[in-house]
mmCIF file with all atom_site columns, C-alpha atoms in Angstrom:
data_model
loop_
_atom_site.group_PDB
_atom_site.id
_atom_site.type_symbol
_atom_site.label_atom_id
_atom_site.label_alt_id
_atom_site.label_comp_id
_atom_site.label_asym_id
_atom_site.label_entity_id
_atom_site.label_seq_id
_atom_site.pdbx_PDB_ins_code
_atom_site.Cartn_x
_atom_site.Cartn_y
_atom_site.Cartn_z
_atom_site.occupancy
_atom_site.B_iso_or_equiv
_atom_site.pdbx_formal_charge
_atom_site.auth_seq_id
_atom_site.auth_comp_id
_atom_site.auth_asym_id
_atom_site.auth_atom_id
_atom_site.pdbx_PDB_model_num
ATOM 1   C CA . GLY A 1 1   ? -79.567 -103.539 30.315 1.00 59.00 ? 1   GLY A CA 1
ATOM 2   C CA . ALA A 1 2   ? -80.320 -100.148 28.866 1.00 81.00 ? 2   ALA A CA 1
ATOM 3   C CA . GLY A 1 3   ? -78.342 -97.366  29.701 1.00 94.00 ? 3   GLY A CA 1
ATOM 4   C CA . VAL A 1 4   ? -79.340 -93.765  30.260 1.00 97.00 ? 4   VAL A CA 1
ATOM 5   C CA . SER A 1 5   ? -81.261 -92.529  26.959 1.00 97.00 ? 5   SER A CA 1
ATOM 6   C CA . GLN A 1 6   ? -81.870 -89.098  26.028 1.00 98.00 ? 6   GLN A CA 1
ATOM 7   C CA . THR A 1 7   ? -84.450 -87.696  23.075 1.00 97.00 ? 7   THR A CA 1
ATOM 8   C CA . PRO A 1 8   ? -84.039 -85.791  20.803 1.00 97.00 ? 8   PRO A CA 1
ATOM 9   C CA . SER A 1 9   ? -80.363 -86.493  19.848 1.00 97.00 ? 9   SER A CA 1
ATOM 10  C CA . ASN A 1 10  ? -80.206 -83.110  18.131 1.00 98.00 ? 10  ASN A CA 1
ATOM 11  C CA . LYS A 1 11  ? -82.423 -80.100  18.595 1.00 98.00 ? 11  LYS A CA 1
ATOM 12  C CA . VAL A 1 12  ? -82.181 -77.062  16.417 1.00 98.00 ? 12  VAL A CA 1
ATOM 13  C CA . THR A 1 13  ? -84.466 -74.054  17.461 1.00 97.00 ? 13  THR A CA 1
ATOM 14  C CA . GLU A 1 14  ? -84.646 -70.551  16.834 1.00 97.00 ? 14  GLU A CA 1
ATOM 15  C CA . LYS A 1 15  ? -83.954 -67.832  19.329 1.00 97.00 ? 15  LYS A CA 1
ATOM 16  C CA . GLY A 1 16  ? -86.957 -67.030  21.595 1.00 97.00 ? 16  GLY A CA 1
ATOM 17  C CA . LYS A 1 17  ? -88.574 -70.629  21.201 1.00 98.00 ? 17  LYS A CA 1
ATOM 18  C CA . TYR A 1 18  ? -89.284 -72.926  23.821 1.00 98.00 ? 18  TYR A CA 1
ATOM 19  C CA . VAL A 1 19  ? -87.623 -76.456  24.050 1.00 98.00 ? 19  VAL A CA 1
ATOM 20  C CA . GLU A 1 20  ? -87.894 -79.558  25.962 1.00 98.00 ? 20  GLU A CA 1
ATOM 21  C CA . LEU A 1 21  ? -85.228 -82.081  26.471 1.00 98.00 ? 21  LEU A CA 1
ATOM 22  C CA . ARG A 1 22  ? -86.319 -85.760  27.651 1.00 98.00 ? 22  ARG A CA 1
ATOM 23  C CA . CYS A 1 23  ? -84.107 -87.953  29.866 1.00 98.00 ? 23  CYS A CA 1
ATOM 24  C CA . ASP A 1 24  ? -84.844 -91.730  30.250 1.00 97.00 ? 24  ASP A CA 1
ATOM 25  C CA . PRO A 1 25  ? -82.709 -93.018  33.450 1.00 96.00 ? 25  PRO A CA 1
ATOM 26  C CA . ILE A 1 26  ? -81.502 -96.538  34.132 1.00 95.00 ? 26  ILE A CA 1
ATOM 27  C CA . SER A 1 27  ? -84.399 -98.188  35.781 1.00 93.00 ? 27  SER A CA 1
ATOM 28  C CA . GLY A 1 28  ? -84.633 -98.275  39.548 1.00 90.00 ? 28  GLY A CA 1
ATOM 29  C CA . HIS A 1 29  ? -81.765 -95.578  40.029 1.00 91.00 ? 29  HIS A CA 1
ATOM 30  C CA . THR A 1 30  ? -83.702 -93.180  42.196 1.00 90.00 ? 30  THR A CA 1
ATOM 31  C CA . ALA A 1 31  ? -81.106 -90.082  41.615 1.00 92.00 ? 31  ALA A CA 1
ATOM 32  C CA . LEU A 1 32  ? -80.806 -87.948  38.447 1.00 95.00 ? 32  LEU A CA 1
ATOM 33  C CA . TYR A 1 33  ? -78.344 -85.342  37.450 1.00 96.00 ? 33  TYR A CA 1
ATOM 34  C CA . TRP A 1 34  ? -78.809 -82.802  34.629 1.00 98.00 ? 34  TRP A CA 1
ATOM 35  C CA . TYR A 1 35  ? -75.276 -81.171  33.247 1.00 98.00 ? 35  TYR A CA 1
ATOM 36  C CA . ARG A 1 36  ? -74.678 -78.684  30.359 1.00 98.00 ? 36  ARG A CA 1
ATOM 37  C CA . GLN A 1 37  ? -71.499 -79.247  28.233 1.00 97.00 ? 37  GLN A CA 1
ATOM 38  C CA . SER A 1 38  ? -70.820 -75.932  26.166 1.00 96.00 ? 38  SER A CA 1
ATOM 39  C CA . LEU A 1 39  ? -68.020 -76.054  23.656 1.00 93.00 ? 39  LEU A CA 1
ATOM 40  C CA . GLY A 1 40  ? -64.381 -76.880  24.920 1.00 92.00 ? 40  GLY A CA 1
ATOM 41  C CA . GLN A 1 41  ? -65.805 -77.013  28.395 1.00 95.00 ? 41  GLN A CA 1
ATOM 42  C CA . GLY A 1 42  ? -66.222 -79.894  30.590 1.00 96.00 ? 42  GLY A CA 1
ATOM 43  C CA . PRO A 1 43  ? -69.907 -80.533  31.942 1.00 97.00 ? 43  PRO A CA 1
ATOM 44  C CA . GLU A 1 44  ? -71.412 -78.280  34.345 1.00 97.00 ? 44  GLU A CA 1
ATOM 45  C CA . PHE A 1 45  ? -74.065 -79.312  36.953 1.00 96.00 ? 45  PHE A CA 1
ATOM 46  C CA . LEU A 1 46  ? -77.420 -78.042  36.227 1.00 97.00 ? 46  LEU A CA 1
ATOM 47  C CA . ILE A 1 47  ? -79.977 -79.626  38.573 1.00 96.00 ? 47  ILE A CA 1
ATOM 48  C CA . TYR A 1 48  ? -80.291 -82.909  40.875 1.00 94.00 ? 48  TYR A CA 1
ATOM 49  C CA . PHE A 1 49  ? -83.375 -84.712  41.452 1.00 94.00 ? 49  PHE A CA 1
ATOM 50  C CA . GLN A 1 50  ? -83.860 -87.386  44.240 1.00 91.00 ? 50  GLN A CA 1
ATOM 51  C CA . GLY A 1 51  ? -86.972 -89.253  43.251 1.00 89.00 ? 51  GLY A CA 1
ATOM 52  C CA . THR A 1 52  ? -89.629 -87.024  42.064 1.00 91.00 ? 52  THR A CA 1
ATOM 53  C CA . GLY A 1 53  ? -88.024 -83.690  43.901 1.00 89.00 ? 53  GLY A CA 1
ATOM 54  C CA . ALA A 1 54  ? -85.573 -81.375  42.854 1.00 90.00 ? 54  ALA A CA 1
ATOM 55  C CA . ALA A 1 55  ? -83.094 -81.749  45.743 1.00 88.00 ? 55  ALA A CA 1
ATOM 56  C CA . ASP A 1 56  ? -80.511 -78.945  44.173 1.00 92.00 ? 56  ASP A CA 1
ATOM 57  C CA . ASP A 1 57  ? -81.105 -77.036  41.525 1.00 94.00 ? 57  ASP A CA 1
ATOM 58  C CA . SER A 1 58  ? -78.313 -74.355  42.142 1.00 94.00 ? 58  SER A CA 1
ATOM 59  C CA . GLY A 1 59  ? -76.645 -74.960  38.698 1.00 95.00 ? 59  GLY A CA 1
ATOM 60  C CA . LEU A 1 60  ? -79.758 -73.350  36.868 1.00 97.00 ? 60  LEU A CA 1
ATOM 61  C CA . PRO A 1 61  ? -78.324 -70.297  35.239 1.00 95.00 ? 61  PRO A CA 1
ATOM 62  C CA . ASN A 1 62  ? -81.715 -68.238  35.228 1.00 95.00 ? 62  ASN A CA 1
ATOM 63  C CA . ASP A 1 63  ? -85.399 -68.874  35.540 1.00 95.00 ? 63  ASP A CA 1
ATOM 64  C CA . ARG A 1 64  ? -85.594 -69.540  32.060 1.00 97.00 ? 64  ARG A CA 1
ATOM 65  C CA . PHE A 1 65  ? -84.900 -73.086  32.743 1.00 98.00 ? 65  PHE A CA 1
ATOM 66  C CA . PHE A 1 66  ? -86.808 -75.421  34.622 1.00 97.00 ? 66  PHE A CA 1
ATOM 67  C CA . ALA A 1 67  ? -86.741 -79.560  35.134 1.00 97.00 ? 67  ALA A CA 1
ATOM 68  C CA . VAL A 1 68  ? -89.554 -81.895  36.198 1.00 97.00 ? 68  VAL A CA 1
ATOM 69  C CA . ARG A 1 69  ? -89.421 -85.303  37.504 1.00 96.00 ? 69  ARG A CA 1
ATOM 70  C CA . PRO A 1 70  ? -92.975 -86.162  38.162 1.00 94.00 ? 70  PRO A CA 1
ATOM 71  C CA . GLU A 1 71  ? -92.928 -89.902  38.677 1.00 93.00 ? 71  GLU A CA 1
ATOM 72  C CA . GLY A 1 72  ? -89.316 -90.259  39.897 1.00 90.00 ? 72  GLY A CA 1
ATOM 73  C CA . SER A 1 73  ? -88.120 -91.838  36.455 1.00 94.00 ? 73  SER A CA 1
ATOM 74  C CA . VAL A 1 74  ? -87.959 -89.750  33.388 1.00 97.00 ? 74  VAL A CA 1
ATOM 75  C CA . SER A 1 75  ? -87.191 -86.183  33.552 1.00 98.00 ? 75  SER A CA 1
ATOM 76  C CA . THR A 1 76  ? -87.708 -82.991  31.170 1.00 98.00 ? 76  THR A CA 1
ATOM 77  C CA . LEU A 1 77  ? -85.364 -80.174  31.052 1.00 98.00 ? 77  LEU A CA 1
ATOM 78  C CA . LYS A 1 78  ? -87.464 -77.237  30.044 1.00 98.00 ? 78  LYS A CA 1
ATOM 79  C CA . ILE A 1 79  ? -85.852 -73.945  28.265 1.00 98.00 ? 79  ILE A CA 1
ATOM 80  C CA . GLN A 1 80  ? -88.098 -71.136  27.657 1.00 97.00 ? 80  GLN A CA 1
ATOM 81  C CA . ARG A 1 81  ? -87.012 -68.127  25.342 1.00 97.00 ? 81  ARG A CA 1
ATOM 82  C CA . THR A 1 82  ? -84.337 -69.521  24.214 1.00 98.00 ? 82  THR A CA 1
ATOM 83  C CA . GLU A 1 83  ? -81.110 -67.603  23.500 1.00 97.00 ? 83  GLU A CA 1
ATOM 84  C CA . ARG A 1 84  ? -77.972 -68.323  21.443 1.00 97.00 ? 84  ARG A CA 1
ATOM 85  C CA . GLY A 1 85  ? -75.997 -68.836  24.796 1.00 96.00 ? 85  GLY A CA 1
ATOM 86  C CA . ASP A 1 86  ? -78.087 -71.745  25.463 1.00 97.00 ? 86  ASP A CA 1
ATOM 87  C CA . SER A 1 87  ? -76.444 -73.717  22.757 1.00 98.00 ? 87  SER A CA 1
ATOM 88  C CA . ALA A 1 88  ? -74.608 -76.728  24.103 1.00 98.00 ? 88  ALA A CA 1
ATOM 89  C CA . VAL A 1 89  ? -74.712 -80.542  24.816 1.00 98.00 ? 89  VAL A CA 1
ATOM 90  C CA . TYR A 1 90  ? -77.229 -81.074  27.394 1.00 98.00 ? 90  TYR A CA 1
ATOM 91  C CA . LEU A 1 91  ? -76.205 -84.386  29.731 1.00 98.00 ? 91  LEU A CA 1
ATOM 92  C CA . CYS A 1 92  ? -78.126 -86.587  31.740 1.00 98.00 ? 92  CYS A CA 1
ATOM 93  C CA . ALA A 1 93  ? -76.775 -88.927  34.399 1.00 96.00 ? 93  ALA A CA 1
ATOM 94  C CA . SER A 1 94  ? -78.451 -91.396  36.678 1.00 94.00 ? 94  SER A CA 1
ATOM 95  C CA . THR A 1 95  ? -77.510 -93.399  39.713 1.00 91.00 ? 95  THR A CA 1
ATOM 96  C CA . LEU A 1 96  ? -78.414 -95.466  42.669 1.00 86.00 ? 96  LEU A CA 1
ATOM 97  C CA . PHE A 1 97  ? -78.584 -93.576  45.442 1.00 75.00 ? 97  PHE A CA 1
ATOM 98  C CA . GLY A 1 98  ? -76.743 -95.306  48.448 1.00 52.00 ? 98  GLY A CA 1
ATOM 99  C CA . GLY A 1 99  ? -75.644 -92.242  50.185 1.00 58.00 ? 99  GLY A CA 1
ATOM 100 C CA . GLY A 1 100 ? -72.081 -92.258  48.594 1.00 66.00 ? 100 GLY A CA 1
ATOM 101 C CA . TYR A 1 101 ? -70.259 -91.780  45.272 1.00 70.00 ? 101 TYR A CA 1
ATOM 102 C CA . ASN A 1 102 ? -72.340 -94.165  43.183 1.00 75.00 ? 102 ASN A CA 1
ATOM 103 C CA . GLU A 1 103 ? -71.038 -94.208  39.485 1.00 84.00 ? 103 GLU A CA 1
ATOM 104 C CA . GLN A 1 104 ? -73.055 -91.733  37.440 1.00 91.00 ? 104 GLN A CA 1
ATOM 105 C CA . PHE A 1 105 ? -73.921 -93.309  34.318 1.00 94.00 ? 105 PHE A CA 1
ATOM 106 C CA . PHE A 1 106 ? -74.468 -90.745  31.427 1.00 96.00 ? 106 PHE A CA 1
ATOM 107 C CA . GLY A 1 107 ? -76.606 -90.478  28.370 1.00 97.00 ? 107 GLY A CA 1
ATOM 108 C CA . PRO A 1 108 ? -75.401 -89.787  24.968 1.00 97.00 ? 108 PRO A CA 1
ATOM 109 C CA . GLY A 1 109 ? -76.433 -86.295  25.282 1.00 97.00 ? 109 GLY A CA 1
ATOM 110 C CA . THR A 1 110 ? -79.067 -83.763  23.437 1.00 98.00 ? 110 THR A CA 1
ATOM 111 C CA . ARG A 1 111 ? -76.997 -81.184  21.360 1.00 98.00 ? 111 ARG A CA 1
ATOM 112 C CA . LEU A 1 112 ? -79.056 -78.117  21.295 1.00 98.00 ? 112 LEU A CA 1
ATOM 113 C CA . THR A 1 113 ? -78.322 -75.401  18.970 1.00 98.00 ? 113 THR A CA 1
ATOM 114 C CA . VAL A 1 114 ? -79.938 -72.062  19.275 1.00 98.00 ? 114 VAL A CA 1
ATOM 115 C CA . LEU A 1 115 ? -79.996 -69.774  16.021 1.00 96.00 ? 115 LEU A CA 1
ATOM 116 C CA . ALA B 2 1   ? -66.339 -72.632  44.737 1.00 73.00 ? 1   ALA B CA 1
ATOM 117 C CA . GLN B 2 2   ? -64.713 -75.922  43.895 1.00 82.00 ? 2   GLN B CA 1
ATOM 118 C CA . ARG B 2 3   ? -62.597 -75.734  40.789 1.00 91.00 ? 3   ARG B CA 1
ATOM 119 C CA . VAL B 2 4   ? -60.878 -78.486  38.905 1.00 96.00 ? 4   VAL B CA 1
ATOM 120 C CA . THR B 2 5   ? -58.106 -77.648  36.562 1.00 97.00 ? 5   THR B CA 1
ATOM 121 C CA . GLN B 2 6   ? -56.693 -79.385  33.482 1.00 98.00 ? 6   GLN B CA 1
ATOM 122 C CA . PRO B 2 7   ? -53.910 -77.365  32.475 1.00 96.00 ? 7   PRO B CA 1
ATOM 123 C CA . GLU B 2 8   ? -53.111 -79.349  28.987 1.00 96.00 ? 8   GLU B CA 1
ATOM 124 C CA . LYS B 2 9   ? -56.043 -79.250  26.353 1.00 96.00 ? 9   LYS B CA 1
ATOM 125 C CA . LEU B 2 10  ? -54.150 -81.512  24.143 1.00 97.00 ? 10  LEU B CA 1
ATOM 126 C CA . LEU B 2 11  ? -51.539 -84.336  25.045 1.00 98.00 ? 11  LEU B CA 1
ATOM 127 C CA . SER B 2 12  ? -50.200 -86.366  22.375 1.00 98.00 ? 12  SER B CA 1
ATOM 128 C CA . VAL B 2 13  ? -47.544 -89.411  22.942 1.00 97.00 ? 13  VAL B CA 1
ATOM 129 C CA . PHE B 2 14  ? -46.343 -92.290  20.999 1.00 97.00 ? 14  PHE B CA 1
ATOM 130 C CA . LYS B 2 15  ? -47.758 -95.711  21.442 1.00 97.00 ? 15  LYS B CA 1
ATOM 131 C CA . GLY B 2 16  ? -45.956 -97.744  24.298 1.00 97.00 ? 16  GLY B CA 1
ATOM 132 C CA . ALA B 2 17  ? -44.595 -93.908  25.795 1.00 98.00 ? 17  ALA B CA 1
ATOM 133 C CA . PRO B 2 18  ? -45.455 -93.170  29.424 1.00 97.00 ? 18  PRO B CA 1
ATOM 134 C CA . VAL B 2 19  ? -48.622 -90.905  29.696 1.00 97.00 ? 19  VAL B CA 1
ATOM 135 C CA . GLU B 2 20  ? -49.680 -88.579  32.550 1.00 97.00 ? 20  GLU B CA 1
ATOM 136 C CA . LEU B 2 21  ? -52.745 -86.280  32.512 1.00 98.00 ? 21  LEU B CA 1
ATOM 137 C CA . LYS B 2 22  ? -52.654 -83.658  35.236 1.00 97.00 ? 22  LYS B CA 1
ATOM 138 C CA . CYS B 2 23  ? -55.214 -82.699  37.446 1.00 97.00 ? 23  CYS B CA 1
ATOM 139 C CA . ASN B 2 24  ? -55.563 -79.872  39.947 1.00 96.00 ? 24  ASN B CA 1
ATOM 140 C CA . TYR B 2 25  ? -58.345 -79.199  42.566 1.00 94.00 ? 25  TYR B CA 1
ATOM 141 C CA . SER B 2 26  ? -59.077 -76.326  44.713 1.00 90.00 ? 26  SER B CA 1
ATOM 142 C CA . TYR B 2 27  ? -58.502 -77.134  48.487 1.00 71.00 ? 27  TYR B CA 1
ATOM 143 C CA . SER B 2 28  ? -61.287 -78.053  50.591 1.00 72.00 ? 28  SER B CA 1
ATOM 144 C CA . GLY B 2 29  ? -60.965 -80.815  52.956 1.00 73.00 ? 29  GLY B CA 1
ATOM 145 C CA . SER B 2 30  ? -61.397 -84.345  51.901 1.00 76.00 ? 30  SER B CA 1
ATOM 146 C CA . PRO B 2 31  ? -62.158 -84.454  48.148 1.00 83.00 ? 31  PRO B CA 1
ATOM 147 C CA . GLU B 2 32  ? -63.881 -87.013  46.237 1.00 88.00 ? 32  GLU B CA 1
ATOM 148 C CA . LEU B 2 33  ? -62.214 -87.301  42.860 1.00 92.00 ? 33  LEU B CA 1
ATOM 149 C CA . PHE B 2 34  ? -62.990 -89.156  39.724 1.00 93.00 ? 34  PHE B CA 1
ATOM 150 C CA . TRP B 2 35  ? -61.378 -89.574  36.163 1.00 95.00 ? 35  TRP B CA 1
ATOM 151 C CA . TYR B 2 36  ? -64.066 -89.887  33.667 1.00 96.00 ? 36  TYR B CA 1
ATOM 152 C CA . VAL B 2 37  ? -63.386 -90.750  29.947 1.00 97.00 ? 37  VAL B CA 1
ATOM 153 C CA . GLN B 2 38  ? -65.110 -90.328  26.543 1.00 96.00 ? 38  GLN B CA 1
ATOM 154 C CA . TYR B 2 39  ? -64.064 -92.347  23.679 1.00 96.00 ? 39  TYR B CA 1
ATOM 155 C CA . SER B 2 40  ? -64.956 -91.217  20.058 1.00 94.00 ? 40  SER B CA 1
ATOM 156 C CA . ARG B 2 41  ? -68.606 -91.165  19.524 1.00 92.00 ? 41  ARG B CA 1
ATOM 157 C CA . GLN B 2 42  ? -69.253 -92.740  22.960 1.00 94.00 ? 42  GLN B CA 1
ATOM 158 C CA . ARG B 2 43  ? -71.066 -91.610  25.999 1.00 95.00 ? 43  ARG B CA 1
ATOM 159 C CA . LEU B 2 44  ? -68.968 -90.231  29.252 1.00 96.00 ? 44  LEU B CA 1
ATOM 160 C CA . GLN B 2 45  ? -67.933 -93.179  31.523 1.00 94.00 ? 45  GLN B CA 1
ATOM 161 C CA . LEU B 2 46  ? -66.210 -93.376  34.705 1.00 93.00 ? 46  LEU B CA 1
ATOM 162 C CA . LEU B 2 47  ? -62.587 -94.619  34.372 1.00 94.00 ? 47  LEU B CA 1
ATOM 163 C CA . LEU B 2 48  ? -61.685 -94.812  38.216 1.00 91.00 ? 48  LEU B CA 1
ATOM 164 C CA . ARG B 2 49  ? -62.376 -93.068  41.469 1.00 88.00 ? 49  ARG B CA 1
ATOM 165 C CA . HIS B 2 50  ? -59.674 -92.459  44.194 1.00 84.00 ? 50  HIS B CA 1
ATOM 166 C CA . ILE B 2 51  ? -61.516 -93.959  46.876 1.00 76.00 ? 51  ILE B CA 1
ATOM 167 C CA . SER B 2 52  ? -61.190 -97.570  45.288 1.00 74.00 ? 52  SER B CA 1
ATOM 168 C CA . ARG B 2 53  ? -57.708 -97.272  44.593 1.00 72.00 ? 53  ARG B CA 1
ATOM 169 C CA . GLU B 2 54  ? -57.824 -99.487  41.234 1.00 77.00 ? 54  GLU B CA 1
ATOM 170 C CA . SER B 2 55  ? -56.110 -99.775  38.326 1.00 79.00 ? 55  SER B CA 1
ATOM 171 C CA . ILE B 2 56  ? -58.191 -99.554  35.139 1.00 84.00 ? 56  ILE B CA 1
ATOM 172 C CA . LYS B 2 57  ? -56.942 -100.174 31.592 1.00 91.00 ? 57  LYS B CA 1
ATOM 173 C CA . GLY B 2 58  ? -53.624 -99.756  33.205 1.00 91.00 ? 58  GLY B CA 1
ATOM 174 C CA . PHE B 2 59  ? -54.620 -96.314  34.471 1.00 94.00 ? 59  PHE B CA 1
ATOM 175 C CA . THR B 2 60  ? -53.986 -95.434  38.062 1.00 93.00 ? 60  THR B CA 1
ATOM 176 C CA . ALA B 2 61  ? -54.442 -91.763  39.658 1.00 93.00 ? 61  ALA B CA 1
ATOM 177 C CA . ASP B 2 62  ? -53.207 -90.879  43.281 1.00 87.00 ? 62  ASP B CA 1
ATOM 178 C CA . LEU B 2 63  ? -54.477 -88.124  45.377 1.00 88.00 ? 63  LEU B CA 1
ATOM 179 C CA . ASN B 2 64  ? -51.684 -85.968  46.753 1.00 89.00 ? 64  ASN B CA 1
ATOM 180 C CA . LYS B 2 65  ? -53.042 -83.712  49.147 1.00 87.00 ? 65  LYS B CA 1
ATOM 181 C CA . GLY B 2 66  ? -50.152 -81.843  49.216 1.00 89.00 ? 66  GLY B CA 1
ATOM 182 C CA . GLU B 2 67  ? -50.227 -80.586  45.874 1.00 90.00 ? 67  GLU B CA 1
ATOM 183 C CA . THR B 2 68  ? -53.771 -80.590  45.465 1.00 92.00 ? 68  THR B CA 1
ATOM 184 C CA . SER B 2 69  ? -53.411 -83.195  42.458 1.00 93.00 ? 69  SER B CA 1
ATOM 185 C CA . PHE B 2 70  ? -55.023 -86.219  40.882 1.00 94.00 ? 70  PHE B CA 1
ATOM 186 C CA . HIS B 2 71  ? -52.972 -86.727  38.040 1.00 96.00 ? 71  HIS B CA 1
ATOM 187 C CA . LEU B 2 72  ? -53.957 -89.934  35.702 1.00 96.00 ? 72  LEU B CA 1
ATOM 188 C CA . LYS B 2 73  ? -50.787 -92.142  34.796 1.00 95.00 ? 73  LYS B CA 1
ATOM 189 C CA . LYS B 2 74  ? -50.133 -95.066  32.560 1.00 96.00 ? 74  LYS B CA 1
ATOM 190 C CA . PRO B 2 75  ? -46.784 -96.561  32.199 1.00 96.00 ? 75  PRO B CA 1
ATOM 191 C CA . PHE B 2 76  ? -47.381 -97.576  28.482 1.00 97.00 ? 76  PHE B CA 1
ATOM 192 C CA . ALA B 2 77  ? -49.981 -95.945  26.487 1.00 97.00 ? 77  ALA B CA 1
ATOM 193 C CA . GLN B 2 78  ? -51.850 -97.723  23.805 1.00 97.00 ? 78  GLN B CA 1
ATOM 194 C CA . GLU B 2 79  ? -53.783 -96.407  20.571 1.00 97.00 ? 79  GLU B CA 1
ATOM 195 C CA . GLU B 2 80  ? -57.210 -97.385  22.061 1.00 97.00 ? 80  GLU B CA 1
ATOM 196 C CA . ASP B 2 81  ? -56.458 -94.691  25.111 1.00 98.00 ? 81  ASP B CA 1
ATOM 197 C CA . SER B 2 82  ? -57.013 -92.046  22.319 1.00 98.00 ? 82  SER B CA 1
ATOM 198 C CA . ALA B 2 83  ? -59.897 -90.239  24.345 1.00 98.00 ? 83  ALA B CA 1
ATOM 199 C CA . MET B 2 84  ? -61.143 -87.372  25.988 1.00 98.00 ? 84  MET B CA 1
ATOM 200 C CA . TYR B 2 85  ? -60.049 -87.433  29.472 1.00 98.00 ? 85  TYR B CA 1
ATOM 201 C CA . TYR B 2 86  ? -62.091 -85.232  32.083 1.00 98.00 ? 86  TYR B CA 1
ATOM 202 C CA . CYS B 2 87  ? -61.135 -85.005  35.966 1.00 97.00 ? 87  CYS B CA 1
ATOM 203 C CA . ALA B 2 88  ? -63.958 -84.278  38.259 1.00 95.00 ? 88  ALA B CA 1
ATOM 204 C CA . ARG B 2 89  ? -64.486 -83.727  41.843 1.00 93.00 ? 89  ARG B CA 1
ATOM 205 C CA . GLY B 2 90  ? -67.769 -84.462  43.835 1.00 88.00 ? 90  GLY B CA 1
ATOM 206 C CA . GLY B 2 91  ? -69.391 -82.147  45.966 1.00 83.00 ? 91  GLY B CA 1
ATOM 207 C CA . SER B 2 92  ? -72.668 -81.585  48.002 1.00 81.00 ? 92  SER B CA 1
ATOM 208 C CA . ASN B 2 93  ? -75.400 -83.941  46.924 1.00 80.00 ? 93  ASN B CA 1
ATOM 209 C CA . TYR B 2 94  ? -72.739 -85.932  44.742 1.00 83.00 ? 94  TYR B CA 1
ATOM 210 C CA . LYS B 2 95  ? -72.838 -83.540  42.007 1.00 89.00 ? 95  LYS B CA 1
ATOM 211 C CA . LEU B 2 96  ? -69.919 -83.523  40.208 1.00 92.00 ? 96  LEU B CA 1
ATOM 212 C CA . THR B 2 97  ? -67.368 -80.442  38.889 1.00 94.00 ? 97  THR B CA 1
ATOM 213 C CA . PHE B 2 98  ? -65.514 -81.254  35.742 1.00 96.00 ? 98  PHE B CA 1
ATOM 214 C CA . GLY B 2 99  ? -62.384 -79.839  34.676 1.00 97.00 ? 99  GLY B CA 1
ATOM 215 C CA . LYS B 2 100 ? -62.254 -78.762  30.699 1.00 97.00 ? 100 LYS B CA 1
ATOM 216 C CA . GLY B 2 101 ? -60.607 -81.989  29.752 1.00 97.00 ? 101 GLY B CA 1
ATOM 217 C CA . THR B 2 102 ? -57.506 -83.010  27.820 1.00 98.00 ? 102 THR B CA 1
ATOM 218 C CA . LEU B 2 103 ? -57.481 -84.619  24.667 1.00 98.00 ? 103 LEU B CA 1
ATOM 219 C CA . LEU B 2 104 ? -55.183 -87.601  24.666 1.00 98.00 ? 104 LEU B CA 1
ATOM 220 C CA . THR B 2 105 ? -53.860 -88.826  21.170 1.00 98.00 ? 105 THR B CA 1
ATOM 221 C CA . VAL B 2 106 ? -51.628 -92.285  21.109 1.00 98.00 ? 106 VAL B CA 1
ATOM 222 C CA . ASN B 2 107 ? -49.738 -92.514  17.704 1.00 97.00 ? 107 ASN B CA 1
ATOM 223 C CA . PRO B 2 108 ? -48.657 -95.369  16.559 1.00 95.00 ? 108 PRO B CA 1
#
């Protein structure tokens, strides 16, 4: 079946603009994670959804970042007033939530460039 | 805070040589540890996890609690093993904390 998909694959925006990044998880996966990967770094956790609710948003860097998952499937990461430091690859991962460390399946990422 | 350290940014070996990618983690109870791999132009994928004690593509990793290490090893490297390797640790809500990664190049 289809894996995790993310759109757009690339996004270039200007400082101060608003952006939305979309993640389509694997069908039936109830858990969804967002990570951010800056150049030369490993992915860093941003937020975790279990179903429709954000169960853990401790990784969001500030209140310019927000994410939703209204129907428990597709998720959108929203960044307001973008800054150059927000430039990174944003990764989404989904997993079946069985109460343990099920494999997280990653999407291809969205490369965000803030000019 | 949980930390995962991969001391080598780059590692280059010749085909057929043994390879070891190092990973150390900050001590805290019983960790859940993983190795993820990213081949060129592909997405990040799970290679192996310590709890399953399996060997994938000839790679193994042993958890050493005394040294807080989870090094990835393969006795005979192949060119197709060239990739970026990330060590990761599971935390609350099963989120992952990744190291910075090691780029492995296997030369012919």
